[in-house]
Coordinates of C-alpha atoms in Angstrom, one line a residue:
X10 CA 0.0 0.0 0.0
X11 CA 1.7 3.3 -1.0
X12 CA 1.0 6.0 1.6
X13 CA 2.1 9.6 1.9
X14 CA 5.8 10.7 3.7
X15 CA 5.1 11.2 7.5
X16 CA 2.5 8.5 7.4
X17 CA 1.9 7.2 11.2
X18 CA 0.7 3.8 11.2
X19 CA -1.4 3.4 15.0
X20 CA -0.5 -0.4 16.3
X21 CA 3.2 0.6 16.2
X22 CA 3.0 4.0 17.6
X23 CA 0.7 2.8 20.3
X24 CA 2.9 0.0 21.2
X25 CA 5.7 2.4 21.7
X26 CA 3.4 5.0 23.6
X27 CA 2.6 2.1 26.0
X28 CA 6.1 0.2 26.3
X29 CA 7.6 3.8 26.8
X30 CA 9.9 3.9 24.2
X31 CA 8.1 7.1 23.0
X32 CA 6.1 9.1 25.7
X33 CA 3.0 11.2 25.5
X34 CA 4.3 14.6 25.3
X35 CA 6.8 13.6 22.8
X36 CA 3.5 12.4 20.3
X37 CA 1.8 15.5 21.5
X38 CA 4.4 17.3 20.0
X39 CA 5.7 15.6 16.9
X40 CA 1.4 15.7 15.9
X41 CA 1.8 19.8 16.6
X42 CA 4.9 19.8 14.3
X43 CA 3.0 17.7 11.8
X44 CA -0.3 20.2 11.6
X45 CA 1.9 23.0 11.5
X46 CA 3.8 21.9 8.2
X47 CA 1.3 20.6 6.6
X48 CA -2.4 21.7 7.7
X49 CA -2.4 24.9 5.9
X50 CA -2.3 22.8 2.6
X51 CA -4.0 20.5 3.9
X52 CA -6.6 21.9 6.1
X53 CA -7.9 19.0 7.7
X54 CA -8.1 21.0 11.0
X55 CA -10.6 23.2 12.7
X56 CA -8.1 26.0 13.6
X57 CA -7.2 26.5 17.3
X58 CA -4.9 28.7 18.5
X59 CA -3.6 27.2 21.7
X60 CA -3.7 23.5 20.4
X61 CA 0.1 23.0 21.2
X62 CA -0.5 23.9 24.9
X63 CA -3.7 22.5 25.6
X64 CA -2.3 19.1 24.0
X65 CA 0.5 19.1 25.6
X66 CA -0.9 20.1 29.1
X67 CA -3.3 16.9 28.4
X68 CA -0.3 15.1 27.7
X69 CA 1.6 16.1 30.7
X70 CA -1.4 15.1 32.8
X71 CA -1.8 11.5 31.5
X72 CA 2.0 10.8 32.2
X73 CA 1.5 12.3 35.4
X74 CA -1.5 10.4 36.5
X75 CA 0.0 7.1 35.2
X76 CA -0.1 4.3 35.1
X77 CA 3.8 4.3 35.1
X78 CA 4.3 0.1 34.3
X79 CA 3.4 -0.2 30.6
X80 CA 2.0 -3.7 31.6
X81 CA -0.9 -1.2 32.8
X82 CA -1.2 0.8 30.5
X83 CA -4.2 1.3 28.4
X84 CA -4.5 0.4 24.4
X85 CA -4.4 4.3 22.9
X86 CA -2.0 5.4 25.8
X87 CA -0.8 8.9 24.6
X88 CA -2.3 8.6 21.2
X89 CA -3.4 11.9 19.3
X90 CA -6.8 11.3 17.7
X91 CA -8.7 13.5 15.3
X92 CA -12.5 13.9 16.1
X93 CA -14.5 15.3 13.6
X94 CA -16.4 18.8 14.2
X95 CA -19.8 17.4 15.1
X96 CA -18.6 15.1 17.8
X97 CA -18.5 17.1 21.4
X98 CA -15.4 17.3 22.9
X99 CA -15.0 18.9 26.7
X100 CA -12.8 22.1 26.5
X101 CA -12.6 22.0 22.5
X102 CA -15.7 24.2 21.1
X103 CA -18.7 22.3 18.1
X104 CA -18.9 24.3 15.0
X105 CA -20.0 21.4 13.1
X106 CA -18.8 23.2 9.7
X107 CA -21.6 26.2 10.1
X108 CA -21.3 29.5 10.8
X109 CA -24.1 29.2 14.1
X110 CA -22.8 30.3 16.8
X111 CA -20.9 27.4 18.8
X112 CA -22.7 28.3 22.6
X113 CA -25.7 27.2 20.2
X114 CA -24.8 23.8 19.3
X115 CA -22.7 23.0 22.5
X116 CA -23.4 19.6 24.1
X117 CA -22.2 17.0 26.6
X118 CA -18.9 15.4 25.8
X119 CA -20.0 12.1 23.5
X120 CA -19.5 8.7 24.4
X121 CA -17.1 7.9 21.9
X122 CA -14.7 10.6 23.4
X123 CA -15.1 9.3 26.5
X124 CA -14.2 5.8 25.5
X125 CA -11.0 7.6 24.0
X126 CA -9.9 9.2 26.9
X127 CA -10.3 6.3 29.1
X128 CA -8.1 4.4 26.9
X129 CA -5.7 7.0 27.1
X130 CA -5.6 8.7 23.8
X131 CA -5.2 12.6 23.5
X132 CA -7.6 14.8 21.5
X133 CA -5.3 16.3 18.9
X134 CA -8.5 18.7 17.9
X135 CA -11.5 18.7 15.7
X136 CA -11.3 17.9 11.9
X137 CA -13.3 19.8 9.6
X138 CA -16.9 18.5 8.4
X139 CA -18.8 19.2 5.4
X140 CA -21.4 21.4 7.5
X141 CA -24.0 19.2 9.6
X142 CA -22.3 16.2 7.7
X143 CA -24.6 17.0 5.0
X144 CA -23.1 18.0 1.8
X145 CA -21.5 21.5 1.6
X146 CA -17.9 20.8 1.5
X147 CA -15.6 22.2 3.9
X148 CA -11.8 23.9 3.2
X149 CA -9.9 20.4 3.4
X150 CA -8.3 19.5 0.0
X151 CA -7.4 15.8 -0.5
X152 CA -3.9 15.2 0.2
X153 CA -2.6 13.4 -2.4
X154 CA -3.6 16.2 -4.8
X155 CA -4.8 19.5 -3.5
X156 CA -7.0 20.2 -6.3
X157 CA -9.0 17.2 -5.6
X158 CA -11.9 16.8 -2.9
X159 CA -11.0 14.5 0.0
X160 CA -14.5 13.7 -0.1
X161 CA -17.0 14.0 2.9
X162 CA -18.3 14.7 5.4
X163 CA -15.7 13.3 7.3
X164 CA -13.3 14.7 5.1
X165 CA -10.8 16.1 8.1
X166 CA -10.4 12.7 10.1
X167 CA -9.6 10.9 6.6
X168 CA -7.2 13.4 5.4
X169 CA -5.7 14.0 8.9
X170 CA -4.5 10.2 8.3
X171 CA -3.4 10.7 4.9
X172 CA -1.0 13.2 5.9
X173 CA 0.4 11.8 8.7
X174 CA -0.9 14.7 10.9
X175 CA -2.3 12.0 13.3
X176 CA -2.7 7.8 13.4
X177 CA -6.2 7.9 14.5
X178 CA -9.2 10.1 13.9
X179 CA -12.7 9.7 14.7
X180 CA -15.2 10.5 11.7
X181 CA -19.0 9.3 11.3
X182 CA -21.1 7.8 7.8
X183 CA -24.7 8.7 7.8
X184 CA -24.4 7.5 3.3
X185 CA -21.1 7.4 2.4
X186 CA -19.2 9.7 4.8
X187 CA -16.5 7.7 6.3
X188 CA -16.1 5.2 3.4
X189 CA -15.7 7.2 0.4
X190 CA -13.3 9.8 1.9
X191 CA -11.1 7.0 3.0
X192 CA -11.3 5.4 -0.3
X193 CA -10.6 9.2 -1.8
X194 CA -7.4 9.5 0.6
X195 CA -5.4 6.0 0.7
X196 CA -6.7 4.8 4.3
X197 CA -8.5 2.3 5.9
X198 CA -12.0 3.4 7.3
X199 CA -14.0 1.5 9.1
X200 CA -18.1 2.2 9.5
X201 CA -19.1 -0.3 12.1
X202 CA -22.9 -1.6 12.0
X203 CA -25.7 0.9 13.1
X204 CA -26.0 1.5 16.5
X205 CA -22.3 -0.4 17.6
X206 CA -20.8 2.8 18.7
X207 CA -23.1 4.8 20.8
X208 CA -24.0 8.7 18.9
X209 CA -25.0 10.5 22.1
X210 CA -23.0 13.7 22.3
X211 CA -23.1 13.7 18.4
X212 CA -24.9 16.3 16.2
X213 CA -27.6 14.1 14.1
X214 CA -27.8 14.6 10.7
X215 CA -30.3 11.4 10.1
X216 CA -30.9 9.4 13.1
X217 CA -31.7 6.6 11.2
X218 CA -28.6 5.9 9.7
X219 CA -26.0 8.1 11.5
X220 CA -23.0 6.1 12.7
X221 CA -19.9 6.5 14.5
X222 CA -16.4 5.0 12.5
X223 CA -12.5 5.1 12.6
X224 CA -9.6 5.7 10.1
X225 CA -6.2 4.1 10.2
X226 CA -3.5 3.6 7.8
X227 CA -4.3 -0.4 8.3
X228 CA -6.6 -2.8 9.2
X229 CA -4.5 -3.7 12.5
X230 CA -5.1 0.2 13.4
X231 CA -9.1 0.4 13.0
X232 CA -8.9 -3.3 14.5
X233 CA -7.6 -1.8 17.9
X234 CA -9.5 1.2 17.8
X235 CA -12.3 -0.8 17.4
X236 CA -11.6 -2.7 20.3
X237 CA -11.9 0.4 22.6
X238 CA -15.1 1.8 20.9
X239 CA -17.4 -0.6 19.9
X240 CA -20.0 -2.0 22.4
X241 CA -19.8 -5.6 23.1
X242 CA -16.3 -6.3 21.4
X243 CA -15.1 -10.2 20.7
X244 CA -12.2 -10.6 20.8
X245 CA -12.2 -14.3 20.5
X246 CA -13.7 -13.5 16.8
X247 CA -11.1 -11.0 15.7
X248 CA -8.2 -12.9 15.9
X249 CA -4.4 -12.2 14.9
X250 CA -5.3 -12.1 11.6
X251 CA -4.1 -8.3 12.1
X252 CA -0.6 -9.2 12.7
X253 CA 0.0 -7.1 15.4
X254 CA 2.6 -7.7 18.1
X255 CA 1.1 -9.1 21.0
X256 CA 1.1 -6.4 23.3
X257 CA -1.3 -4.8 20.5
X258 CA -3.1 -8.1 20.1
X259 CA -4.2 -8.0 24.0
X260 CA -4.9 -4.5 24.0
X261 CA -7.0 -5.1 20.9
X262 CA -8.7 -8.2 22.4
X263 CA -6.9 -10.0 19.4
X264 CA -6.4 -13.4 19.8
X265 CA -5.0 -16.2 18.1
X266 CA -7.9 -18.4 17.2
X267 CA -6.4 -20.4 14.5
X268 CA -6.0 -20.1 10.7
X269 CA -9.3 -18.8 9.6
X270 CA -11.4 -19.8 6.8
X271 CA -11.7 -17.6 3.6
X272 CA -14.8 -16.0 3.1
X273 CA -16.7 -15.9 0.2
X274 CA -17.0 -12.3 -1.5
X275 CA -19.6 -11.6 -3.0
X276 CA -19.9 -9.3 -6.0
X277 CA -23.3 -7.3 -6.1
X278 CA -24.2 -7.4 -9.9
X279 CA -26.9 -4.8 -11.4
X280 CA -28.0 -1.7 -11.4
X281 CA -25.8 -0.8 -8.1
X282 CA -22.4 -2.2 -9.4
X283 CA -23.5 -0.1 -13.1
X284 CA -23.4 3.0 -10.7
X285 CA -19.5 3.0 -10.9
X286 CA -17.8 4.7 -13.7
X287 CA -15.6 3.0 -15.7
X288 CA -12.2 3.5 -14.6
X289 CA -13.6 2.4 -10.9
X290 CA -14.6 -0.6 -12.4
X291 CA -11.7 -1.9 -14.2
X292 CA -9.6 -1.2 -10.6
X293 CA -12.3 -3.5 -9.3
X294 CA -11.9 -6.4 -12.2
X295 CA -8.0 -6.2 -11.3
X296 CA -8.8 -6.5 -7.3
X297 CA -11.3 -9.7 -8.0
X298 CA -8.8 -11.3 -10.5
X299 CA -6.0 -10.3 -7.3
X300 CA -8.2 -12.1 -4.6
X301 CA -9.0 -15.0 -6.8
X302 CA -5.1 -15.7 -7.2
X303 CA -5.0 -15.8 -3.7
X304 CA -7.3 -18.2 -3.2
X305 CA -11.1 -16.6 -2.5
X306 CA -14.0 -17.6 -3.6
X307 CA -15.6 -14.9 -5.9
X308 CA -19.2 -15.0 -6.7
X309 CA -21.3 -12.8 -8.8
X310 CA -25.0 -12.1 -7.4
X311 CA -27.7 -10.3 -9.0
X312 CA -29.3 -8.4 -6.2
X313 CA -31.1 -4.7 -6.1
X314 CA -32.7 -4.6 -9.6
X315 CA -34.7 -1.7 -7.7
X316 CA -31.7 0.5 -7.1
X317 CA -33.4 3.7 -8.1
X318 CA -37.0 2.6 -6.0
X319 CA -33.7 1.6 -2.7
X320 CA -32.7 5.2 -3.6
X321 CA -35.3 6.6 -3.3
X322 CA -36.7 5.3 0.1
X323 CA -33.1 6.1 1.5
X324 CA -33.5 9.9 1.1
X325 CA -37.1 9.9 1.9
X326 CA -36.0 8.8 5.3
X327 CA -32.9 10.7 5.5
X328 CA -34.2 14.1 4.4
X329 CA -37.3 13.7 6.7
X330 CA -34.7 12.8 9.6
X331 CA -32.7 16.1 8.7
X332 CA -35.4 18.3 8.5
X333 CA -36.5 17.4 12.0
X334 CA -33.0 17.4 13.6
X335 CA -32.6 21.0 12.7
X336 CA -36.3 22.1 13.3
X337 CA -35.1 24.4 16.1
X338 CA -32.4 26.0 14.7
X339 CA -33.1 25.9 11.1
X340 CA -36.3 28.3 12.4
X341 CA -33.8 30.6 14.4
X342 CA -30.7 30.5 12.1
X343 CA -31.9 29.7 8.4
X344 CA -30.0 32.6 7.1
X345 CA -26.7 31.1 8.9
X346 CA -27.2 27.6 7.1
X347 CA -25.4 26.8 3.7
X348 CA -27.4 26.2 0.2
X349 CA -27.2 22.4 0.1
X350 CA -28.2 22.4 3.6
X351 CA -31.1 24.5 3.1
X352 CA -31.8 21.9 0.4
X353 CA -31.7 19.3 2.2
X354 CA -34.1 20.6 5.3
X355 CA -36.6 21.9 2.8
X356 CA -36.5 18.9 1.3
X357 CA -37.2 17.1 4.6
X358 CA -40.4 19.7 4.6
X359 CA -42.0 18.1 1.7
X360 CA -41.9 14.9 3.1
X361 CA -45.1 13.6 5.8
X362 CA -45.7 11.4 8.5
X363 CA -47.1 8.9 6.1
X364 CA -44.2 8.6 3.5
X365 CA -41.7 8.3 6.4
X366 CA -43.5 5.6 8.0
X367 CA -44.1 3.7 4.8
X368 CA -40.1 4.0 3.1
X369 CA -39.5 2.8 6.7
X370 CA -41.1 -0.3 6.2
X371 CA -39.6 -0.4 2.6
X372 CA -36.4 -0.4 4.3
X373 CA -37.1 -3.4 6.7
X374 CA -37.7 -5.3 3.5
X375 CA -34.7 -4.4 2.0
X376 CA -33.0 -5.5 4.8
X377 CA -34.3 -8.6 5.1
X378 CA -34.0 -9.1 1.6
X379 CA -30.5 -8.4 1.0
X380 CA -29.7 -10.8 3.9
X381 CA -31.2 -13.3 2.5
X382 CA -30.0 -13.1 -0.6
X383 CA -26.3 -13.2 0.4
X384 CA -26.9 -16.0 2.9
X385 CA -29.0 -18.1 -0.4
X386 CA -25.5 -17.3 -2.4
X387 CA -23.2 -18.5 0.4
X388 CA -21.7 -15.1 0.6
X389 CA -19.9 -14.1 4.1
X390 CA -18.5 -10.6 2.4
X391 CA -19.8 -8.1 -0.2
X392 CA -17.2 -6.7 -2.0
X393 CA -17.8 -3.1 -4.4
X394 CA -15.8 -0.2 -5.3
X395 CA -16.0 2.2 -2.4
X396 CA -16.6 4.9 -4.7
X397 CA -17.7 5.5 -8.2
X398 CA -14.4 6.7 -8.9
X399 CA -10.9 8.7 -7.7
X400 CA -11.9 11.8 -5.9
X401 CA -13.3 14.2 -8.4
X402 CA -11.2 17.4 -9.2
X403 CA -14.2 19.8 -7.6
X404 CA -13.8 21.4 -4.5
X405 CA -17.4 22.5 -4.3
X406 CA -18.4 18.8 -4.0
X407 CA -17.8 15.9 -1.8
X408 CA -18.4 13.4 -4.7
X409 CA -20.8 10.6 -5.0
X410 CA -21.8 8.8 -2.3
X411 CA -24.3 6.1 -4.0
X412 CA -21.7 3.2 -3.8
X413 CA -22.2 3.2 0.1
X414 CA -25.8 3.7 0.1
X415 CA -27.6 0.3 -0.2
X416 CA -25.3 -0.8 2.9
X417 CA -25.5 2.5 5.1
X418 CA -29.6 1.9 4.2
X419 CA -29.1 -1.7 5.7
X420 CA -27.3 -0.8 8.8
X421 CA -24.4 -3.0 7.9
X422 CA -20.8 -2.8 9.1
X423 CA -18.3 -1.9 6.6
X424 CA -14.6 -1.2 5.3
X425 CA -12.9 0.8 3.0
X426 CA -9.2 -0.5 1.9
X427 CA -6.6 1.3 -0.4
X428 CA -6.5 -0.3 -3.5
X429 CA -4.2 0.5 -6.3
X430 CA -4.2 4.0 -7.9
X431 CA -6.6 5.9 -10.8
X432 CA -4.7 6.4 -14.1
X433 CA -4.0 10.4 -12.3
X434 CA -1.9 8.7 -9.7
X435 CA -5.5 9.1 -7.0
X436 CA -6.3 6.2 -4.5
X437 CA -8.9 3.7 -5.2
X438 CA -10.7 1.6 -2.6
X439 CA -12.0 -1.5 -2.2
X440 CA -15.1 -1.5 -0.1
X441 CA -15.8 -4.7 2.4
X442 CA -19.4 -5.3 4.1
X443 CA -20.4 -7.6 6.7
X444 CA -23.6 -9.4 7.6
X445 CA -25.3 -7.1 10.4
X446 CA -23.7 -8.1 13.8
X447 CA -20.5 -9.3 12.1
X448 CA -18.3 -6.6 12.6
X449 CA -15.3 -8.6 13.9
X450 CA -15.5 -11.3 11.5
X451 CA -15.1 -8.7 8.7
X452 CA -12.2 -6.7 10.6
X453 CA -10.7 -10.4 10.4
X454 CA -12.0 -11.0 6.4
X455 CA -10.4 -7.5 5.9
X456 CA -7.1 -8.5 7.3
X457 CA -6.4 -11.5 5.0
X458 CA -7.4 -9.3 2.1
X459 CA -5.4 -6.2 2.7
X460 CA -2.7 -8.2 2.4
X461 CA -3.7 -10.3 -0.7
X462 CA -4.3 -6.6 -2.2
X463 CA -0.7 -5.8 -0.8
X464 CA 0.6 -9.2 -2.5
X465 CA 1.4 -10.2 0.9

């Protein structure tokens, strides 16, 4: 996997935070270093002026407070993590990309955070958002060409990755919002299944959908952040498959459970898959001829022939949901909200009681459905582009989120892997989903075939 200079892959760097061959202030500071080279290119960052002393006061405090053996030392010990600017974080003000006032939009600190700082990681700041995480891009340019869009909404936490400024970062998918930016930047994002990470302390944007994810340079680094943030981990499922050293393979809840079987990928034939342009697809003919060398089992499935009908009950529910998040401050501060936001709510308008509740029960169909069609096929993994194709040279748009939607719609947990590069030199991505509930089995399924993409 080719990855920028300064790239910081998480298992080793939290290995080193925790065995104390690096130390906390010292990560505070080489992340500071990092955002100030490359963030005003970049501009992954909400800006904050004192962010070198308040991360290194937070630094000095966790070495202080301890634990001083590294046997007891938790899994993200001294790790700088990005959280994306709708998450609340205590002491670091919620802007969520809009220009409301931030006393307005304040909060408790979210669960997720909390899980972070228990674990021991430092908040390196808040990465920007597309604004509400709907779809008016924010400044961040993709870092592997600053002319292109890092996608979105998470677009910070995934860029913040690709450019080394930190190993971790928090981001959330509500369509396509941690999937395709990771697939736009290089890295590995991972959107676990609805509901597995709990939202409170997060600004909604469709509560239906709205879920909490991570992005790593690897597999191994999602699979231990993972382990800290997802409710109900097992770690008896997610085994070493990771190949992480095996302090990062208890902190993880990795274990070593034996060789593991290789799933069967499915590919999703029909009017989805046709949603992917050309170049996207021929990456993804190369990637199933790639995993079929290595020994998977690749079968082609019909499924979704009603695409457009699955498209359309999506955004009935989500623009409903939007409209009704922001009913209180969309009536105080409409003039403060962004075109494509305004869209979006008005849309939500349009749409009743009755047409929610029905493309609700659409949606429960779906669901069962698609399970059922992958479980008649024998498939244990989906396998699609992650994105219809590189990330678009357009800094007005976030690009096209449709090749996430049918799984974001189901509430299924999925990953985005680099694989190969556009004929411009962009990342592509490979995009892995899991039968609902089987997050760790596809964390395992995603290890083998990172490194069957990797030749490995």
């Amino acid at each position: 996997m080719e990855t920028l200079p300064g790239c910081r892959p998480l298992v080793p760097e939290a290995a080193a935070l925790r065995s104390g061959t690096d130390d906390p202030a010292a990560a505070a500071s080489r992340t500071c270093d990092r955002i100030d080279a490359v963030d005003p290119h970049v501009r992954a960052f909400v800006p904050e002026p004192d962010r070198r002393a308040r991360l290194l006061g937070a630094a000095r405090e966790l070495m202080a407070a301890g634990p001083s053996h590294p046997a007891h030392r938790p899994a993200l010990y001294g790790v700088p993590v990005g959280i994306k600017d709708i998450v609340h974080v205590e002491g670091v003000p919620t802007r969520a990309g809009s220009t409301l006032p931030p006393e307005v939009l304040g909060g408790a600190q979210a669960t997720v955070v909390d899980r972070l700082r228990a674990a021991g990681a430092l908040i390196a700041g808040k990465t920007v958002t597309a604004e509400f995480a709907v779809t008016a891009p924010g400044p961040t340019r993709n870092p592997h060409n600053v002319a292109h869009t890092p996608g979105g909404s998470s677009s910070g936490s995934a860029a913040a990755v690709a450019a080394g400024m930190v190993p971790l970062a928090i981001g959330t998918q509500t369509v396509g919002s941690m999937i395709r930016p990771a697939a736009y930047c290089g890295v590995v994002g991972f959107k676990p299944g609805y509901g597995r990470i709990p939202v409170d302390g997060v600004i909604p944007n469709a509560i239906g959908f709205d879920t909490l994810g991570c992005y790593a340079t690897d597999v191994a680094g999602v699979a231990l952040a993972a382990s800290v943030l997802c409710d109900g981990w097992r770690p008896e499922v997610a085994d070493a498959d990771t190949h992480a050293d095996a302090d990062t393979e208890a902190a993880a809840g990795l274990c070593a459970a034996g060789p593991a079987r290789r799933p069967v990928l499915g590919v999703p034939v029909g009017p989805y898959l046709e949603r992917a342009d050309d170049e996207a697809l021929h990456a993804f003919r190369e990637q199933r001829e790639r995993l079929g060398a290595a020994g998977y089992t690749v079968r082609e499935v019909p499924v979704m022939a009603d695409f457009e009908q699955i498209v359309a009950q999506f955004f009935t529910m989500n623009r409903y949901e939007v409209a009704r998040a922001h009913a209180d401050w969309f009536a105080r501060f409409g003039d403060l909200y962004r075109d494509e936001t305004v869209a979006a709510i008005r849309q939500g308008h349009s749409i009743g009681d009755a047409d929610y509740g029905a493309a609700r029960v659409r949606r429960a169909a779906f669901r069962e459905r698609l399970a059922a069609d992958g479980k008649d096929a024998g498939i244990d993994v989906w396998i699609a582009p992650s994105a219809t194709g590189p990330a678009p040279a357009d800094l007005t748009s976030t690009g096209s989120s449709v090749m996430c939607l049918p799984w974001s719609n189901a509430g299924l947990p999925s990953v985005s892997l680099p694989a190969g590069r556009s004929a411009g030199g962009l990342p592509l991505g490979l995009q892995l989903v899991g039968p609902s509930g089987a997050d760790e089995e596809l964390l395992r399924a995603a290890s083998g075939i990172e490194r069957a993409l990797n030749g490995n």
